[in-house]
Short mmCIF file of C-alpha atoms in Angstrom, two decimals:
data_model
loop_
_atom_site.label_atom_id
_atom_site.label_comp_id
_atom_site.label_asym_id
_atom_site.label_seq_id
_atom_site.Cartn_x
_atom_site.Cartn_y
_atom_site.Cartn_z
CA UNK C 1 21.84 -0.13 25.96
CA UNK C 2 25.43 -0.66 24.51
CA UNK C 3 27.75 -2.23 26.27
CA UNK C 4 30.52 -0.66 27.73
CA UNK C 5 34.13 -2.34 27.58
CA UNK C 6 34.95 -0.31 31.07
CA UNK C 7 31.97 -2.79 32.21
CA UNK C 8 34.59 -5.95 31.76
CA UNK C 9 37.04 -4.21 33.64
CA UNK C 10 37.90 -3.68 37.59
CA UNK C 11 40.88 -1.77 37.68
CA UNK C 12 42.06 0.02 34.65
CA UNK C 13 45.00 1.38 35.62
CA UNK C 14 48.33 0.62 33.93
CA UNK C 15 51.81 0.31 35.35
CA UNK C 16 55.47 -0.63 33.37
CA UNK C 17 56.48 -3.78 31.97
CA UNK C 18 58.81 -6.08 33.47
CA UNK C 19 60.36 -9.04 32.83
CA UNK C 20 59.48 -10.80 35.96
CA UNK C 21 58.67 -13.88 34.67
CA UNK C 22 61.76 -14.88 32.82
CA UNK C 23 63.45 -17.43 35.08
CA UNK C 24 60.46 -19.58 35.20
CA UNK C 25 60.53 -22.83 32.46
CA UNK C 26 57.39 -24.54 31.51
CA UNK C 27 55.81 -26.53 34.47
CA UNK C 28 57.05 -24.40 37.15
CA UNK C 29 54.84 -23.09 39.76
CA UNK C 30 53.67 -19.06 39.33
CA UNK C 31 54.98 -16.77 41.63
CA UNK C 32 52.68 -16.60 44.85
CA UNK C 33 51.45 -13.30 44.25
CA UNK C 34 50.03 -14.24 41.18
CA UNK C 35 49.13 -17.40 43.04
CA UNK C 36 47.21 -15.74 45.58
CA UNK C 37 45.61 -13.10 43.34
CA UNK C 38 44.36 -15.57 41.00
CA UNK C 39 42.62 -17.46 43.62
CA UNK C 40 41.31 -13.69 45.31
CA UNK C 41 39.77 -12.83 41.83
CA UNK C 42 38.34 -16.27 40.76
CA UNK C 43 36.95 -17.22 43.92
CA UNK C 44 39.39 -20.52 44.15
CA UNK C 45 40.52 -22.48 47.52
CA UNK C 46 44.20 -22.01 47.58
CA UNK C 47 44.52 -25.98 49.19
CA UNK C 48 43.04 -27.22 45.79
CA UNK C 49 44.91 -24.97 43.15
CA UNK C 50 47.67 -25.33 41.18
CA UNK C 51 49.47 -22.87 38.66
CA UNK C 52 51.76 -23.71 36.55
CA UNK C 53 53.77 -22.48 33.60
CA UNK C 54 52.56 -23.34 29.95
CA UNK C 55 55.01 -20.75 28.27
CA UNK C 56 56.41 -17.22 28.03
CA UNK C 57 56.04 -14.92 24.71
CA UNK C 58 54.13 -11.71 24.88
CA UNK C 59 52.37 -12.91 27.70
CA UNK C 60 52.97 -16.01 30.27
CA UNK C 61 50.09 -18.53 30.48
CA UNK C 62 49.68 -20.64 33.25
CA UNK C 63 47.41 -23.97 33.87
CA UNK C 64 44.85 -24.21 36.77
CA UNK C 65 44.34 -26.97 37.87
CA UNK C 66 41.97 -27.85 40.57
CA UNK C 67 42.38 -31.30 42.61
CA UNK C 68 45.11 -31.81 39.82
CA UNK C 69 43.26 -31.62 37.06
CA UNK C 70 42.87 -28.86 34.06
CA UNK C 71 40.56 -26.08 34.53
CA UNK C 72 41.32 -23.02 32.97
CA UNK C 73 44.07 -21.38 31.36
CA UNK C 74 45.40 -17.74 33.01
CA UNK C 75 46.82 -15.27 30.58
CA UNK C 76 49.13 -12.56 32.35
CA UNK C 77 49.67 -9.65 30.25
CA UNK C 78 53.07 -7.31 30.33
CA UNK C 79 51.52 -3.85 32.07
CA UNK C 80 50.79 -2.06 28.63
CA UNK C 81 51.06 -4.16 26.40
CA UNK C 82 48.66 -3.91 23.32
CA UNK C 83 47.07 -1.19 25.11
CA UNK C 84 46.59 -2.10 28.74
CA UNK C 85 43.82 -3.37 30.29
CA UNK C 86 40.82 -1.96 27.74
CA UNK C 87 42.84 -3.32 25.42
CA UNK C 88 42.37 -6.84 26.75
CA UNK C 89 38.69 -6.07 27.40
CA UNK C 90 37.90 -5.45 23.71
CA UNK C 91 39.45 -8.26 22.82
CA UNK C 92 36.98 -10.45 25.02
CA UNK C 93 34.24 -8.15 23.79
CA UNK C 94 35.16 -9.43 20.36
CA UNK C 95 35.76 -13.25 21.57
CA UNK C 96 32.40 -13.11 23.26
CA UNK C 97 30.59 -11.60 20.10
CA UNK C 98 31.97 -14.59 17.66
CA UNK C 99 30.47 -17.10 19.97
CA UNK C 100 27.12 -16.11 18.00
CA UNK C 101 28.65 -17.49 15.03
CA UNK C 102 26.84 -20.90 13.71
CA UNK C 103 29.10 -23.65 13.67
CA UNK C 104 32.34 -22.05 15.54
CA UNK C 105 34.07 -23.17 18.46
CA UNK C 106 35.54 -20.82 20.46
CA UNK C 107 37.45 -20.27 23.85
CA UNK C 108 35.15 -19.43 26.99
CA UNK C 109 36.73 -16.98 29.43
CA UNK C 110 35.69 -16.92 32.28
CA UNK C 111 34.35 -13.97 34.83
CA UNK C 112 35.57 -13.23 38.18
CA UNK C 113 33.69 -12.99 41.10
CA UNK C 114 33.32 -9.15 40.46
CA UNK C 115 31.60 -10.28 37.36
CA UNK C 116 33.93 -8.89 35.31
CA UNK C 117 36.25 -10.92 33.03
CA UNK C 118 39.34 -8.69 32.90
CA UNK C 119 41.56 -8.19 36.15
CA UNK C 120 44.44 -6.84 37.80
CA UNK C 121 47.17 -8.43 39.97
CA UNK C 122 49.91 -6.47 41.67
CA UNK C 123 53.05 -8.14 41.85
CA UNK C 124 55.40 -7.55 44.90
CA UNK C 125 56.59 -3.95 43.30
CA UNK C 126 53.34 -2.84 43.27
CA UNK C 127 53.13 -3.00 39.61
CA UNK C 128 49.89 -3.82 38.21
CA UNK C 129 49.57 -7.11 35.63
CA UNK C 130 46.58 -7.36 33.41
CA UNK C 131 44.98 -11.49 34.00
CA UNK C 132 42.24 -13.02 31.90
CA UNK C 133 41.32 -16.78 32.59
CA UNK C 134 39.57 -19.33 29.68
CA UNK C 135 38.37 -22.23 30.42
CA UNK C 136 40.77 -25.49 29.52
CA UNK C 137 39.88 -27.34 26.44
CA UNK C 138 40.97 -30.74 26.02
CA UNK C 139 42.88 -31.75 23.32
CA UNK C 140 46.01 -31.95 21.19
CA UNK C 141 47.44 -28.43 19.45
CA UNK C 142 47.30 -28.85 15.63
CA UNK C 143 50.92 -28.01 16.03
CA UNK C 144 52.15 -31.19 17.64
CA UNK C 145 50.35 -33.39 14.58
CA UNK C 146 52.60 -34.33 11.66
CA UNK C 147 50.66 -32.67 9.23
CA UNK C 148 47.77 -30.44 10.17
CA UNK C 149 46.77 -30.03 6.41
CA UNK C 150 43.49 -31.76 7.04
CA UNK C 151 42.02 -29.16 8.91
CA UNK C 152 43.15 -26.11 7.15
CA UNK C 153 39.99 -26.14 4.83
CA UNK C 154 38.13 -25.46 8.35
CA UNK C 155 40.64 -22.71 9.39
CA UNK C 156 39.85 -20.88 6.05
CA UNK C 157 36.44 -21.65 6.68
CA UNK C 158 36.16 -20.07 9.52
CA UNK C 159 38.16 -17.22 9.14
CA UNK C 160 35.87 -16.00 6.17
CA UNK C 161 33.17 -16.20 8.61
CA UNK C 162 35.48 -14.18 11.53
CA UNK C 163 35.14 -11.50 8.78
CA UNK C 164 31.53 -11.57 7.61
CA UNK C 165 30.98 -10.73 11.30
CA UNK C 166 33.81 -8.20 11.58
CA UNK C 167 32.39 -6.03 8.82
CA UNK C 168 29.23 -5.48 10.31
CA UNK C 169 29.90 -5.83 14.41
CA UNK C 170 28.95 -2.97 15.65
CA UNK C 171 31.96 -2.62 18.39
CA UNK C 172 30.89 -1.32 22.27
CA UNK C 173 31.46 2.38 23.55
CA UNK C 174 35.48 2.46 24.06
CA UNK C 175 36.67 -0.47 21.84
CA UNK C 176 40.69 -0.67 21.08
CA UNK C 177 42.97 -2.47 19.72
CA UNK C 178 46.02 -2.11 17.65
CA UNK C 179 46.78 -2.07 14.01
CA UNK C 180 48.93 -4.71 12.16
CA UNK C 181 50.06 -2.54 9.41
CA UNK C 182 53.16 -2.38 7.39
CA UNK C 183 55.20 -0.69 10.09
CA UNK C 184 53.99 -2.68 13.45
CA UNK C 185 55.25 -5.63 11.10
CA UNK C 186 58.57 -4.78 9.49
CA UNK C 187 59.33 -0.94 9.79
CA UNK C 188 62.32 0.70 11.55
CA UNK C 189 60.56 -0.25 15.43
CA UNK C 190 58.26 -3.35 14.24
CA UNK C 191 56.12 -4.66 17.21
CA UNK C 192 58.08 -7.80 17.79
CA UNK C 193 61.72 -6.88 16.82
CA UNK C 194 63.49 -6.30 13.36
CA UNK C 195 64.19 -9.49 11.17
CA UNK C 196 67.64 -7.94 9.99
CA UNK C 197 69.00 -8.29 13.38
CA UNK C 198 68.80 -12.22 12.67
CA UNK C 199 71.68 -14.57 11.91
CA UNK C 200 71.86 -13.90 8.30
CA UNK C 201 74.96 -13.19 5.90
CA UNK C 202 74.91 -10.02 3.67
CA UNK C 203 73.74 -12.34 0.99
CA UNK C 204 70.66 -13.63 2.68
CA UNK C 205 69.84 -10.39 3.96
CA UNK C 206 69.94 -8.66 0.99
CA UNK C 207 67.50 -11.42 -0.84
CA UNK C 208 65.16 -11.57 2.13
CA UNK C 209 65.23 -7.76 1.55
CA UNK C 210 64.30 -7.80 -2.22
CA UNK C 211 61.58 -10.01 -1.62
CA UNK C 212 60.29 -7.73 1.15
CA UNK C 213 59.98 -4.66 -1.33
CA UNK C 214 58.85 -6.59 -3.96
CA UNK C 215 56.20 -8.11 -1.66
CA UNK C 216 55.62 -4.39 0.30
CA UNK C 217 54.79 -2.94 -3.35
CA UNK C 218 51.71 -4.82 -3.92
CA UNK C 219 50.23 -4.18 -0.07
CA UNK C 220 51.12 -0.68 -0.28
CA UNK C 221 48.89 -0.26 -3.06
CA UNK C 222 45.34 -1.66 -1.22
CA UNK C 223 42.75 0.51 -0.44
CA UNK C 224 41.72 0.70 3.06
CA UNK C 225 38.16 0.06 2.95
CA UNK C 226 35.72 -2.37 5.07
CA UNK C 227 35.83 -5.25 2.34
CA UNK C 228 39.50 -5.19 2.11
CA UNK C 229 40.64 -4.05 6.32
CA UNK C 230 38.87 -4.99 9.48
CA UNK C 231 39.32 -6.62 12.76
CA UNK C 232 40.82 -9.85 12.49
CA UNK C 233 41.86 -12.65 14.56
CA UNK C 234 46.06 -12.36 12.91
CA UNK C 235 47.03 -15.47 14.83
CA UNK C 236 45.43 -18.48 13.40
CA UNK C 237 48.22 -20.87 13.15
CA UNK C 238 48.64 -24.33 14.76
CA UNK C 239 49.90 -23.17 18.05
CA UNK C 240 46.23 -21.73 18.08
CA UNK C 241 43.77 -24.33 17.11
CA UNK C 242 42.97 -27.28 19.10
CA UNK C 243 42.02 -30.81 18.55
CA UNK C 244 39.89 -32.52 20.37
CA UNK C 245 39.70 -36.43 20.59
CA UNK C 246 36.43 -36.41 19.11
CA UNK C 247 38.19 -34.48 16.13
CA UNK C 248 36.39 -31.15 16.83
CA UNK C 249 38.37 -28.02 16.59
CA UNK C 250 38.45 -24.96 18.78
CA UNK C 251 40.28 -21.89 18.38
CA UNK C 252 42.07 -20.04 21.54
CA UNK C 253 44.57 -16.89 22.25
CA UNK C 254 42.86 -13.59 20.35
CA UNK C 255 45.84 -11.54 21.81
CA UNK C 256 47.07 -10.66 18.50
CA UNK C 257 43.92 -9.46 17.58
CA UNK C 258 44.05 -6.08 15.54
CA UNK C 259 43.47 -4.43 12.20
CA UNK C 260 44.89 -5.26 9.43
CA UNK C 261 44.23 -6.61 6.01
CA UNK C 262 41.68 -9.46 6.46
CA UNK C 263 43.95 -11.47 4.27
CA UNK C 264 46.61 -11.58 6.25
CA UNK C 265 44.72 -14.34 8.36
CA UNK C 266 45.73 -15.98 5.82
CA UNK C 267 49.43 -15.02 6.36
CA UNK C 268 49.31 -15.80 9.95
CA UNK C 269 48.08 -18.96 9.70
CA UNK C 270 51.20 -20.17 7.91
CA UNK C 271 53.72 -18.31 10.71
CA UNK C 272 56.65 -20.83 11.35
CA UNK C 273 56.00 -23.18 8.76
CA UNK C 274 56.01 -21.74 5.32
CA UNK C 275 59.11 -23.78 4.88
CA UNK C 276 57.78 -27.15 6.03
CA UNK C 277 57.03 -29.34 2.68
CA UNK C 278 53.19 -29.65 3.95
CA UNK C 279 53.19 -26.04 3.91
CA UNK C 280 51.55 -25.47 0.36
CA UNK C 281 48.78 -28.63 1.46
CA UNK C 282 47.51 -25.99 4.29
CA UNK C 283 48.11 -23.32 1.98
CA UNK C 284 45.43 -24.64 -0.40
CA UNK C 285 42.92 -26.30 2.22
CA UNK C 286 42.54 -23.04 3.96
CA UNK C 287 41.98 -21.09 0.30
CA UNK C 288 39.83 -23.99 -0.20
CA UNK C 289 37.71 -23.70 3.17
CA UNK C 290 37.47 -19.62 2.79
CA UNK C 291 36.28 -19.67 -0.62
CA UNK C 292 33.12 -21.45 0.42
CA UNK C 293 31.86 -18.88 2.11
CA UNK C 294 33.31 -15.68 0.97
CA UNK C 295 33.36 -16.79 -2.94
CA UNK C 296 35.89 -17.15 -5.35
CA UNK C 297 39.51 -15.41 -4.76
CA UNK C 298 40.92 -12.83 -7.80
CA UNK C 299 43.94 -12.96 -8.93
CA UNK C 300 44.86 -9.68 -7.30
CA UNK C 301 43.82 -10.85 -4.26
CA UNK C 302 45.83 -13.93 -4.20
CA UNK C 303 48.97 -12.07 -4.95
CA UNK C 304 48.01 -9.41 -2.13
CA UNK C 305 47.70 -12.68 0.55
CA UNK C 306 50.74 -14.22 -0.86
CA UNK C 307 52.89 -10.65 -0.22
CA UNK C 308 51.22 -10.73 3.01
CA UNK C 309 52.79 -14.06 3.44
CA UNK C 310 56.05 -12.90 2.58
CA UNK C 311 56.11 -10.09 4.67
CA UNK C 312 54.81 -12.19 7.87
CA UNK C 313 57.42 -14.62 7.46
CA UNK C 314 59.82 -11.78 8.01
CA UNK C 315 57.78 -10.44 10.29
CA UNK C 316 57.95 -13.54 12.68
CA UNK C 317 61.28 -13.87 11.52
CA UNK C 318 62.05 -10.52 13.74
CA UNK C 319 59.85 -12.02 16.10
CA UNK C 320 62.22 -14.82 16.93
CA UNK C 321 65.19 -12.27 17.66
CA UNK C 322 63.14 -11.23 20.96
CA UNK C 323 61.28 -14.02 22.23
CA UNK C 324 62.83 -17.03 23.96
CA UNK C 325 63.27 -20.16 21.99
CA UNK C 326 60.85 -22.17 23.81
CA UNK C 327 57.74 -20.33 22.75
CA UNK C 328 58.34 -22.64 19.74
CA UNK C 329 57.78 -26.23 19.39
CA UNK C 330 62.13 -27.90 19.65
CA UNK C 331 64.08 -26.86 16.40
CA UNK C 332 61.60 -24.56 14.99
CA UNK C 333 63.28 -21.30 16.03
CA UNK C 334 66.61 -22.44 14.22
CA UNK C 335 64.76 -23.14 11.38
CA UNK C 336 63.53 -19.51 10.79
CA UNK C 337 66.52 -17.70 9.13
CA UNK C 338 67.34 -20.60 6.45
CA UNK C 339 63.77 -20.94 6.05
CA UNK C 340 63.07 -16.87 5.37
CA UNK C 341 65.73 -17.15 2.77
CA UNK C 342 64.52 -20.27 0.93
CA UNK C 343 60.51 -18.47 1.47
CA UNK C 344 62.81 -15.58 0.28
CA UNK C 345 63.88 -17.33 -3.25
CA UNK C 346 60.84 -18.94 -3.73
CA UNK C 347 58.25 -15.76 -3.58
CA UNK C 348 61.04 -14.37 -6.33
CA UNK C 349 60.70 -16.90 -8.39
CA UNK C 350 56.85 -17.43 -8.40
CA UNK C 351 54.49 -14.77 -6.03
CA UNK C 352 52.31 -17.52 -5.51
CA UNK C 353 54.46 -20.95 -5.02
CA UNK C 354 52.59 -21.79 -1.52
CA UNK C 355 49.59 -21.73 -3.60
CA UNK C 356 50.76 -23.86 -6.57
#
């Protein structure tokens, strides 16, 4: 019998977003009726829990700990967002599906007591928030290392297999997510904000602009069919990939998961850092790693992931005009503007410079 995503839910109803949880700071303890609902749908012993902020960006994640140590990681969703709560189902129906995949490691969430792995949790208006929990993995984000260039050849690797399995998953009754297309990225209401309202002079903006068209041109022309768009991950960056000490990697957060292009994985893996001198290292590692499983890249189709690049760096870019600067490791958020310009100049110049 298929499965049904309503069978991951418990409550499916929706409520409106607010911003309730922006005077917390990373560490601080969640709010108690989050507290308490977390422990209600889990099953947990409020005298041994703990639940405290990780960070805030389209969602705030908290760490459970139990007896002080790591557990599980809770994901609280803005009422809505992506879709509401089926939404967030399909997205574990997806997760749970790639588990099947040889060689992969992958986030586990984790059920409630209901059985079901998506929940809702009324905060003290009454208004309903959408809570998934994963279990912790142990480890170091590829983002806090130096260089993460030596594992990009695994990202790639991986991702080509995230699609093998995308174009033939056959998705359960009432799947849904959202598309990352040209206008949830950079048109007039983009998803995450508009990268002209960032600190730029006339000048820049005008060049980052140029290279957008130039780079909007080439994705405007692919065909929408299922070798070139599918479901994809669209968030496999270093924020997203952990290390653990025995050097294994695991992959976590599939909230960004959508349609799109399946190149523009490889876009999204770069977001933030396409300015960073080790950017063209990861840049060829994770060409490197997809090619030996998908098969040799055209040349068309390395100038469509390199426009896709372009375009995402714009598109997170806008992201940083609405999203607090702490979502992003110290610095990094100032270093988006000067850095879209110089991306800016240098996809001019040469379409494919990351790649050379």
């Amino acid at each position: 019998m298929t499965q049904q995503i309503t069978s991951l839910l418990d409550d499916t109803s929706q409520g409106v977003s607010l911003d309730t949880f922006s005077g917390l700071t990373k560490g601080c303890p969640a709010p108690f009726w989050l507290f308490q609902g977390v422990c209600a749908a889990w099953g947990i012993d409020h005298s041994r829990a703990q639940l405290n902020l990780i960070t805030v960006s389209e969602n705030a994640t908290f760490l459970l700990l139990l007896d002080g140590e790591p557990q599980g990681v809770v994901r609280v969703s803005q009422p809505g967002y992506v879709g509401g709560p089926e939404a967030v189902a399909s997205e574990i129906s997806w997760l749970n599906a790639l588990h099947d995949i040889d060689g992969i490691s992958l986030i586990n969430p984790v059920p409630t007591i209901r059985g079901t792995f998506v929940t809702k949790i009324n905060d003290l208006n009454g208004i309903g928030w959408t809570v998934i929990s994963t279990k912790f993995v142990e480890g170091t984000v590829l983002e806090d290392l130096d260089n993460p260039a030596p594992y990009y050849e695994t990202i790639g690797e991986w991702a080509a297999k995230f699609h093998e399995q995308s174009r033939t998953w056959t998705k359960p009754y009432g799947f849904t997510r959202f598309n990352w297309d040209l206008s949830n990225m950079v048109g007039p209401a983009p998803r995450w904000g508009r990268w002209e309202n960032a600190d730029l002079s006339d000048e820049e903006r005008h060049l980052c602009e140029t290279a957008l068209w130039k780079a909007m041109d080439v994705v405007m022309k692919v065909p929408r069919t299922t070798e070139t768009w599918g479901l994809i991950h669209a968030d496999l960056r270093p924020s997203n990939v952990i290390r653990g000490d025995d050097g294994k990697l695991t992959i976590i957060d599939f909230d960004d998961a959508g349609y799109s292009w399946y190149l523009y994985d490889y876009a999204s893996s770069l977001s933030f850092i396409e300015h960073e001198p080790y950017a063209p290292d990861l840049a060829k590692a994770w060409v490197k790693g997809y090619q030996s499983v998908a098969g040799a890249f055209t040349d068309e189709q390395l100038h469509i992931m390199s426009a896709l690049s372009m375009i995402r760096r714009l598109q997170m870019l806008g992201w940083t005009t609405s999203h607090r600067e702490d979502a992003l490791p110290d610095g990094l958020a100032a270093q988006q503007a000067p850095g879209s310009v110089m991306c800016a100049k240098r996809y001019l110049d040469d379409p494919l410079w990351l790649l050379h």
